[in-house]
Amino acid sequence: MPADGMKKKEVQTIVKDQRLVDQRRAEIVKAAVRAFHEKGYHKATTREVAAYAGFSIGTLYEYIGSKEDILYLVCDAVYDEVTARWNELLDSSLTGKERLDQVIRAYFRVVDDLQDEVLVMYQETKSLSGDALHYVLEKEIRMQEVFEQELIRAAAERWIALTPEEMPLAAHNILVAGQMWTFRRWAVQKHYTIDDYTTFQLRQLLYGFGADRRQEEETR
């Protein structure tokens, strides 16, 4: 079910068996990730997506109404997979400091496992329109809010020192740092493993570049 206030797009289908619809759409999403990754959303055709899925073009259109429906299903499925696998890795018994560390590490690990899917989603989301675009972007905000809540917990334990105004931006920075593993993989993955990348990003995200913040405030 979508989170409160999030209206899920109804994707057209003529098939009545929901189990079969879910199965076929999962196959369509997998095929679409391959096609969109290879050619981009606009150049890839629905016929190519159908071929990658092992369907005829007619069968494909039994489960979707348009090419944009396919992109929407890709984005929705990737967010759901990231969130589900992310939640499996979390331990609610940890302290604020430990949990913040774990939340970030778990997110980076999931992004690494789903690199092509995440890359397609963020490259092509802009091609969605109307309610579909709003729904997908709202899911992005919900992920950012998870990081923000963990930052607030860590701040309550006096482990980090961020003002309320800084919290949302810090959460966005964490989100983008994870995405960078896919966006700039052509460069960063030449030099780092995912474990090294995560360790160094955590160090920079949580401790900065080593500048003395008190000294900065004194000079204002």
PDB file of C-alpha atoms in Angstrom:
ATOM      1  CA  MET A   1       0.000   0.000   0.000  1.00  0.00           C
ATOM      2  CA  PRO A   2       1.244   3.512  -0.721  1.00  0.00           C
ATOM      3  CA  ALA A   3       2.105   5.712   2.234  1.00  0.00           C
ATOM      4  CA  ASP A   4      -0.473   8.185   3.498  1.00  0.00           C
ATOM      5  CA  GLY A   5      -1.141  10.960   1.004  1.00  0.00           C
ATOM      6  CA  MET A   6       0.503   9.094  -1.890  1.00  0.00           C
ATOM      7  CA  LYS A   7      -1.843   8.201  -4.740  1.00  0.00           C
ATOM      8  CA  LYS A   8      -0.607   5.179  -6.663  1.00  0.00           C
ATOM      9  CA  LYS A   9      -1.087   5.291 -10.436  1.00  0.00           C
ATOM     10  CA  GLU A  10      -3.553   2.738 -11.766  1.00  0.00           C
ATOM     11  CA  VAL A  11      -1.864   0.914 -14.638  1.00  0.00           C
ATOM     12  CA  GLN A  12      -4.283  -0.497 -17.204  1.00  0.00           C
ATOM     13  CA  THR A  13      -4.586  -4.279 -17.620  1.00  0.00           C
ATOM     14  CA  ILE A  14      -7.160  -6.571 -19.209  1.00  0.00           C
ATOM     15  CA  VAL A  15      -6.009  -9.562 -17.154  1.00  0.00           C
ATOM     16  CA  LYS A  16      -8.155 -10.409 -14.134  1.00  0.00           C
ATOM     17  CA  ASP A  17      -5.738 -12.734 -12.299  1.00  0.00           C
ATOM     18  CA  GLN A  18      -3.787 -10.377  -9.993  1.00  0.00           C
ATOM     19  CA  ARG A  19      -1.145 -12.996  -9.251  1.00  0.00           C
ATOM     20  CA  LEU A  20      -0.450 -13.339 -12.974  1.00  0.00           C
ATOM     21  CA  VAL A  21      -0.461  -9.555 -13.403  1.00  0.00           C
ATOM     22  CA  ASP A  22       2.153  -9.186 -10.648  1.00  0.00           C
ATOM     23  CA  GLN A  23       4.300 -11.961 -12.139  1.00  0.00           C
ATOM     24  CA  ARG A  24       4.203 -10.605 -15.691  1.00  0.00           C
ATOM     25  CA  ARG A  25       4.819  -7.035 -14.598  1.00  0.00           C
ATOM     26  CA  ALA A  26       7.882  -8.133 -12.628  1.00  0.00           C
ATOM     27  CA  GLU A  27       9.169  -9.699 -15.854  1.00  0.00           C
ATOM     28  CA  ILE A  28       8.354  -6.515 -17.770  1.00  0.00           C
ATOM     29  CA  VAL A  29      10.247  -4.401 -15.210  1.00  0.00           C
ATOM     30  CA  LYS A  30      13.325  -6.617 -15.490  1.00  0.00           C
ATOM     31  CA  ALA A  31      13.222  -6.456 -19.291  1.00  0.00           C
ATOM     32  CA  ALA A  32      12.625  -2.697 -19.274  1.00  0.00           C
ATOM     33  CA  VAL A  33      15.636  -2.068 -17.028  1.00  0.00           C
ATOM     34  CA  ARG A  34      17.786  -3.885 -19.577  1.00  0.00           C
ATOM     35  CA  ALA A  35      16.292  -2.027 -22.556  1.00  0.00           C
ATOM     36  CA  PHE A  36      16.329   1.420 -20.940  1.00  0.00           C
ATOM     37  CA  HIS A  37      19.856   0.898 -19.628  1.00  0.00           C
ATOM     38  CA  GLU A  38      21.131  -0.061 -23.081  1.00  0.00           C
ATOM     39  CA  LYS A  39      19.296   2.551 -25.172  1.00  0.00           C
ATOM     40  CA  GLY A  40      17.631   5.019 -22.852  1.00  0.00           C
ATOM     41  CA  TYR A  41      13.906   5.360 -22.291  1.00  0.00           C
ATOM     42  CA  HIS A  42      13.127   7.377 -25.419  1.00  0.00           C
ATOM     43  CA  LYS A  43      15.080   5.207 -27.877  1.00  0.00           C
ATOM     44  CA  ALA A  44      14.024   1.843 -26.477  1.00  0.00           C
ATOM     45  CA  THR A  45      10.751   0.553 -27.919  1.00  0.00           C
ATOM     46  CA  THR A  46       7.948  -1.393 -26.297  1.00  0.00           C
ATOM     47  CA  ARG A  47       8.587  -4.115 -28.866  1.00  0.00           C
ATOM     48  CA  GLU A  48      12.158  -4.447 -27.554  1.00  0.00           C
ATOM     49  CA  VAL A  49      10.917  -4.582 -23.967  1.00  0.00           C
ATOM     50  CA  ALA A  50       8.464  -7.303 -24.968  1.00  0.00           C
ATOM     51  CA  ALA A  51      11.215  -9.265 -26.714  1.00  0.00           C
ATOM     52  CA  TYR A  52      13.511  -9.065 -23.674  1.00  0.00           C
ATOM     53  CA  ALA A  53      10.627 -10.282 -21.504  1.00  0.00           C
ATOM     54  CA  GLY A  54       9.895 -13.158 -23.904  1.00  0.00           C
ATOM     55  CA  PHE A  55       6.461 -11.794 -24.823  1.00  0.00           C
ATOM     56  CA  SER A  56       4.767 -10.788 -28.032  1.00  0.00           C
ATOM     57  CA  ILE A  57       3.949  -7.082 -28.270  1.00  0.00           C
ATOM     58  CA  GLY A  58       0.274  -8.018 -27.969  1.00  0.00           C
ATOM     59  CA  THR A  59       0.869  -9.869 -24.714  1.00  0.00           C
ATOM     60  CA  LEU A  60       2.816  -6.905 -23.342  1.00  0.00           C
ATOM     61  CA  TYR A  61      -0.154  -4.599 -23.880  1.00  0.00           C
ATOM     62  CA  GLU A  62      -2.395  -6.943 -21.932  1.00  0.00           C
ATOM     63  CA  TYR A  63      -0.528  -5.803 -18.816  1.00  0.00           C
ATOM     64  CA  ILE A  64       0.185  -2.120 -19.507  1.00  0.00           C
ATOM     65  CA  GLY A  65      -1.505   0.690 -21.386  1.00  0.00           C
ATOM     66  CA  SER A  66       1.468   2.739 -22.552  1.00  0.00           C
ATOM     67  CA  LYS A  67       5.238   2.979 -22.632  1.00  0.00           C
ATOM     68  CA  GLU A  68       5.079   5.466 -19.745  1.00  0.00           C
ATOM     69  CA  ASP A  69       3.296   2.796 -17.697  1.00  0.00           C
ATOM     70  CA  ILE A  70       6.403   0.634 -18.054  1.00  0.00           C
ATOM     71  CA  LEU A  71       8.679   3.381 -16.785  1.00  0.00           C
ATOM     72  CA  TYR A  72       6.322   4.027 -13.882  1.00  0.00           C
ATOM     73  CA  LEU A  73       6.342   0.327 -12.968  1.00  0.00           C
ATOM     74  CA  VAL A  74      10.149   0.327 -13.080  1.00  0.00           C
ATOM     75  CA  CYS A  75      10.428   3.327 -10.751  1.00  0.00           C
ATOM     76  CA  ASP A  76       7.784   2.022  -8.357  1.00  0.00           C
ATOM     77  CA  ALA A  77       9.326  -1.460  -8.232  1.00  0.00           C
ATOM     78  CA  VAL A  78      12.837  -0.143  -7.607  1.00  0.00           C
ATOM     79  CA  TYR A  79      11.728   2.083  -4.730  1.00  0.00           C
ATOM     80  CA  ASP A  80       9.784  -0.789  -3.196  1.00  0.00           C
ATOM     81  CA  GLU A  81      12.745  -3.176  -3.548  1.00  0.00           C
ATOM     82  CA  VAL A  82      15.209  -0.683  -2.088  1.00  0.00           C
ATOM     83  CA  THR A  83      12.895   0.047   0.840  1.00  0.00           C
ATOM     84  CA  ALA A  84      12.080  -3.613   1.536  1.00  0.00           C
ATOM     85  CA  ARG A  85      15.690  -4.785   1.439  1.00  0.00           C
ATOM     86  CA  TRP A  86      16.789  -1.729   3.380  1.00  0.00           C
ATOM     87  CA  ASN A  87      14.311  -2.476   6.166  1.00  0.00           C
ATOM     88  CA  GLU A  88      15.485  -6.104   6.369  1.00  0.00           C
ATOM     89  CA  LEU A  89      18.984  -4.910   7.238  1.00  0.00           C
ATOM     90  CA  LEU A  90      17.992  -2.551  10.041  1.00  0.00           C
ATOM     91  CA  ASP A  91      18.134  -3.254  13.781  1.00  0.00           C
ATOM     92  CA  SER A  92      15.797  -1.080  15.849  1.00  0.00           C
ATOM     93  CA  SER A  93      17.629  -1.933  19.099  1.00  0.00           C
ATOM     94  CA  LEU A  94      20.708   0.108  18.200  1.00  0.00           C
ATOM     95  CA  THR A  95      21.616   3.518  19.623  1.00  0.00           C
ATOM     96  CA  GLY A  96      21.255   6.660  17.537  1.00  0.00           C
ATOM     97  CA  LYS A  97      24.922   6.613  16.537  1.00  0.00           C
ATOM     98  CA  GLU A  98      24.939   2.911  15.676  1.00  0.00           C
ATOM     99  CA  ARG A  99      21.637   3.084  13.848  1.00  0.00           C
ATOM    100  CA  LEU A 100      22.621   6.081  11.714  1.00  0.00           C
ATOM    101  CA  ASP A 101      25.761   4.225  10.681  1.00  0.00           C
ATOM    102  CA  GLN A 102      23.760   1.085   9.927  1.00  0.00           C
ATOM    103  CA  VAL A 103      21.033   2.903   7.972  1.00  0.00           C
ATOM    104  CA  ILE A 104      23.588   4.520   5.685  1.00  0.00           C
ATOM    105  CA  ARG A 105      25.585   1.320   5.183  1.00  0.00           C
ATOM    106  CA  ALA A 106      22.442  -0.675   4.428  1.00  0.00           C
ATOM    107  CA  TYR A 107      21.252   1.912   1.897  1.00  0.00           C
ATOM    108  CA  PHE A 108      24.610   1.954   0.100  1.00  0.00           C
ATOM    109  CA  ARG A 109      24.645  -1.853  -0.013  1.00  0.00           C
ATOM    110  CA  VAL A 110      21.185  -2.016  -1.574  1.00  0.00           C
ATOM    111  CA  VAL A 111      22.114   0.611  -4.166  1.00  0.00           C
ATOM    112  CA  ASP A 112      25.181  -1.460  -5.042  1.00  0.00           C
ATOM    113  CA  ASP A 113      23.044  -4.585  -5.494  1.00  0.00           C
ATOM    114  CA  LEU A 114      20.539  -2.736  -7.723  1.00  0.00           C
ATOM    115  CA  GLN A 115      22.887  -0.495  -9.677  1.00  0.00           C
ATOM    116  CA  ASP A 116      21.286  -0.761 -13.120  1.00  0.00           C
ATOM    117  CA  GLU A 117      17.776  -0.398 -11.716  1.00  0.00           C
ATOM    118  CA  VAL A 118      18.680   2.677  -9.656  1.00  0.00           C
ATOM    119  CA  LEU A 119      20.540   4.255 -12.556  1.00  0.00           C
ATOM    120  CA  VAL A 120      17.612   3.808 -14.955  1.00  0.00           C
ATOM    121  CA  MET A 121      15.163   5.108 -12.392  1.00  0.00           C
ATOM    122  CA  TYR A 122      17.029   8.339 -11.709  1.00  0.00           C
ATOM    123  CA  GLN A 123      17.967   8.973 -15.316  1.00  0.00           C
ATOM    124  CA  GLU A 124      14.470   8.494 -16.670  1.00  0.00           C
ATOM    125  CA  THR A 125      12.075   9.632 -13.917  1.00  0.00           C
ATOM    126  CA  LYS A 126      11.848  13.035 -15.619  1.00  0.00           C
ATOM    127  CA  SER A 127      10.047  11.350 -18.511  1.00  0.00           C
ATOM    128  CA  LEU A 128       7.033  10.616 -16.309  1.00  0.00           C
ATOM    129  CA  SER A 129       4.159  13.080 -16.154  1.00  0.00           C
ATOM    130  CA  GLY A 130       1.296  14.133 -13.911  1.00  0.00           C
ATOM    131  CA  ASP A 131       0.315  11.949 -10.971  1.00  0.00           C
ATOM    132  CA  ALA A 132       2.886   9.284 -11.873  1.00  0.00           C
ATOM    133  CA  LEU A 133       5.753  11.764 -11.582  1.00  0.00           C
ATOM    134  CA  HIS A 134       4.352  13.198  -8.343  1.00  0.00           C
ATOM    135  CA  TYR A 135       4.008   9.722  -6.822  1.00  0.00           C
ATOM    136  CA  VAL A 136       7.569   8.688  -7.696  1.00  0.00           C
ATOM    137  CA  LEU A 137       9.078  11.945  -6.444  1.00  0.00           C
ATOM    138  CA  GLU A 138       7.085  11.613  -3.232  1.00  0.00           C
ATOM    139  CA  LYS A 139       8.683   8.208  -2.660  1.00  0.00           C
ATOM    140  CA  GLU A 140      12.076   9.879  -3.002  1.00  0.00           C
ATOM    141  CA  ILE A 141      11.101  12.375  -0.310  1.00  0.00           C
ATOM    142  CA  ARG A 142       9.992   9.535   1.979  1.00  0.00           C
ATOM    143  CA  MET A 143      13.462   7.986   1.677  1.00  0.00           C
ATOM    144  CA  GLN A 144      15.067  11.319   2.506  1.00  0.00           C
ATOM    145  CA  GLU A 145      12.817  11.584   5.559  1.00  0.00           C
ATOM    146  CA  VAL A 146      14.114   8.240   6.859  1.00  0.00           C
ATOM    147  CA  PHE A 147      17.623   9.669   6.972  1.00  0.00           C
ATOM    148  CA  GLU A 148      16.352  12.880   8.540  1.00  0.00           C
ATOM    149  CA  GLN A 149      14.659  10.985  11.372  1.00  0.00           C
ATOM    150  CA  GLU A 150      17.857   9.052  12.072  1.00  0.00           C
ATOM    151  CA  LEU A 151      19.851  12.299  12.132  1.00  0.00           C
ATOM    152  CA  ILE A 152      17.359  13.742  14.617  1.00  0.00           C
ATOM    153  CA  ARG A 153      17.796  10.674  16.854  1.00  0.00           C
ATOM    154  CA  ALA A 154      21.568  10.979  16.719  1.00  0.00           C
ATOM    155  CA  ALA A 155      21.338  14.698  17.503  1.00  0.00           C
ATOM    156  CA  ALA A 156      19.099  13.975  20.502  1.00  0.00           C
ATOM    157  CA  GLU A 157      21.888  11.786  21.869  1.00  0.00           C
ATOM    158  CA  ARG A 158      24.296  14.699  21.282  1.00  0.00           C
ATOM    159  CA  TRP A 159      26.399  12.632  18.922  1.00  0.00           C
ATOM    160  CA  ILE A 160      26.016  15.058  16.003  1.00  0.00           C
ATOM    161  CA  ALA A 161      25.529  18.813  16.091  1.00  0.00           C
ATOM    162  CA  LEU A 162      23.188  19.881  13.299  1.00  0.00           C
ATOM    163  CA  THR A 163      20.655  22.672  13.532  1.00  0.00           C
ATOM    164  CA  PRO A 164      17.031  21.909  12.553  1.00  0.00           C
ATOM    165  CA  GLU A 165      17.593  23.895   9.354  1.00  0.00           C
ATOM    166  CA  GLU A 166      20.572  21.701   8.445  1.00  0.00           C
ATOM    167  CA  MET A 167      18.837  18.359   9.014  1.00  0.00           C
ATOM    168  CA  PRO A 168      16.939  18.108   5.682  1.00  0.00           C
ATOM    169  CA  LEU A 169      20.008  19.083   3.662  1.00  0.00           C
ATOM    170  CA  ALA A 170      22.163  16.546   5.516  1.00  0.00           C
ATOM    171  CA  ALA A 171      19.583  13.859   4.711  1.00  0.00           C
ATOM    172  CA  HIS A 172      19.629  14.819   1.022  1.00  0.00           C
ATOM    173  CA  ASN A 173      23.431  14.633   1.043  1.00  0.00           C
ATOM    174  CA  ILE A 174      23.303  11.056   2.328  1.00  0.00           C
ATOM    175  CA  LEU A 175      20.749  10.110  -0.333  1.00  0.00           C
ATOM    176  CA  VAL A 176      22.868  11.605  -3.129  1.00  0.00           C
ATOM    177  CA  ALA A 177      26.084  10.024  -1.789  1.00  0.00           C
ATOM    178  CA  GLY A 178      24.479   6.613  -2.213  1.00  0.00           C
ATOM    179  CA  GLN A 179      23.213   7.437  -5.686  1.00  0.00           C
ATOM    180  CA  MET A 180      26.683   8.611  -6.739  1.00  0.00           C
ATOM    181  CA  TRP A 181      27.896   5.016  -6.552  1.00  0.00           C
ATOM    182  CA  THR A 182      25.751   4.405  -9.652  1.00  0.00           C
ATOM    183  CA  PHE A 183      25.866   7.845 -11.354  1.00  0.00           C
ATOM    184  CA  ARG A 184      29.651   8.049 -11.342  1.00  0.00           C
ATOM    185  CA  ARG A 185      30.491   4.382 -11.241  1.00  0.00           C
ATOM    186  CA  TRP A 186      32.572   4.783 -14.400  1.00  0.00           C
ATOM    187  CA  ALA A 187      34.995   6.782 -12.227  1.00  0.00           C
ATOM    188  CA  VAL A 188      34.591   5.873  -8.547  1.00  0.00           C
ATOM    189  CA  GLN A 189      34.418   2.119  -9.050  1.00  0.00           C
ATOM    190  CA  LYS A 190      37.860   2.188 -10.651  1.00  0.00           C
ATOM    191  CA  HIS A 191      39.316   3.259  -7.324  1.00  0.00           C
ATOM    192  CA  TYR A 192      37.052   1.907  -4.575  1.00  0.00           C
ATOM    193  CA  THR A 193      35.190  -1.223  -3.569  1.00  0.00           C
ATOM    194  CA  ILE A 194      31.696  -0.643  -2.209  1.00  0.00           C
ATOM    195  CA  ASP A 195      33.033  -1.258   1.311  1.00  0.00           C
ATOM    196  CA  ASP A 196      35.808   1.325   0.932  1.00  0.00           C
ATOM    197  CA  TYR A 197      33.431   3.765  -0.714  1.00  0.00           C
ATOM    198  CA  THR A 198      30.958   3.403   2.146  1.00  0.00           C
ATOM    199  CA  THR A 199      33.647   3.841   4.805  1.00  0.00           C
ATOM    200  CA  PHE A 200      35.066   6.993   3.212  1.00  0.00           C
ATOM    201  CA  GLN A 201      31.633   8.484   2.527  1.00  0.00           C
ATOM    202  CA  LEU A 202      30.584   7.859   6.125  1.00  0.00           C
ATOM    203  CA  ARG A 203      33.733   9.573   7.340  1.00  0.00           C
ATOM    204  CA  GLN A 204      33.085  12.635   5.191  1.00  0.00           C
ATOM    205  CA  LEU A 205      29.336  12.723   5.834  1.00  0.00           C
ATOM    206  CA  LEU A 206      29.619  12.380   9.597  1.00  0.00           C
ATOM    207  CA  TYR A 207      32.922  14.121  10.309  1.00  0.00           C
ATOM    208  CA  GLY A 208      33.301  16.482   7.366  1.00  0.00           C
ATOM    209  CA  PHE A 209      36.616  17.474   5.868  1.00  0.00           C
ATOM    210  CA  GLY A 210      38.220  18.120   9.232  1.00  0.00           C
ATOM    211  CA  ALA A 211      37.524  21.848   9.404  1.00  0.00           C
ATOM    212  CA  ASP A 212      36.974  23.274  12.891  1.00  0.00           C
ATOM    213  CA  ARG A 213      33.334  24.377  13.012  1.00  0.00           C
ATOM    214  CA  ARG A 214      33.870  26.406  16.167  1.00  0.00           C
ATOM    215  CA  GLN A 215      36.578  28.396  14.430  1.00  0.00           C
ATOM    216  CA  GLU A 216      34.230  29.052  11.517  1.00  0.00           C
ATOM    217  CA  GLU A 217      31.526  30.341  13.845  1.00  0.00           C
ATOM    218  CA  GLU A 218      33.980  32.593  15.651  1.00  0.00           C
ATOM    219  CA  THR A 219      34.978  34.285  12.402  1.00  0.00           C
ATOM    220  CA  ARG A 220      31.439  35.132  11.313  1.00  0.00           C
TER     221      ARG A 220
END
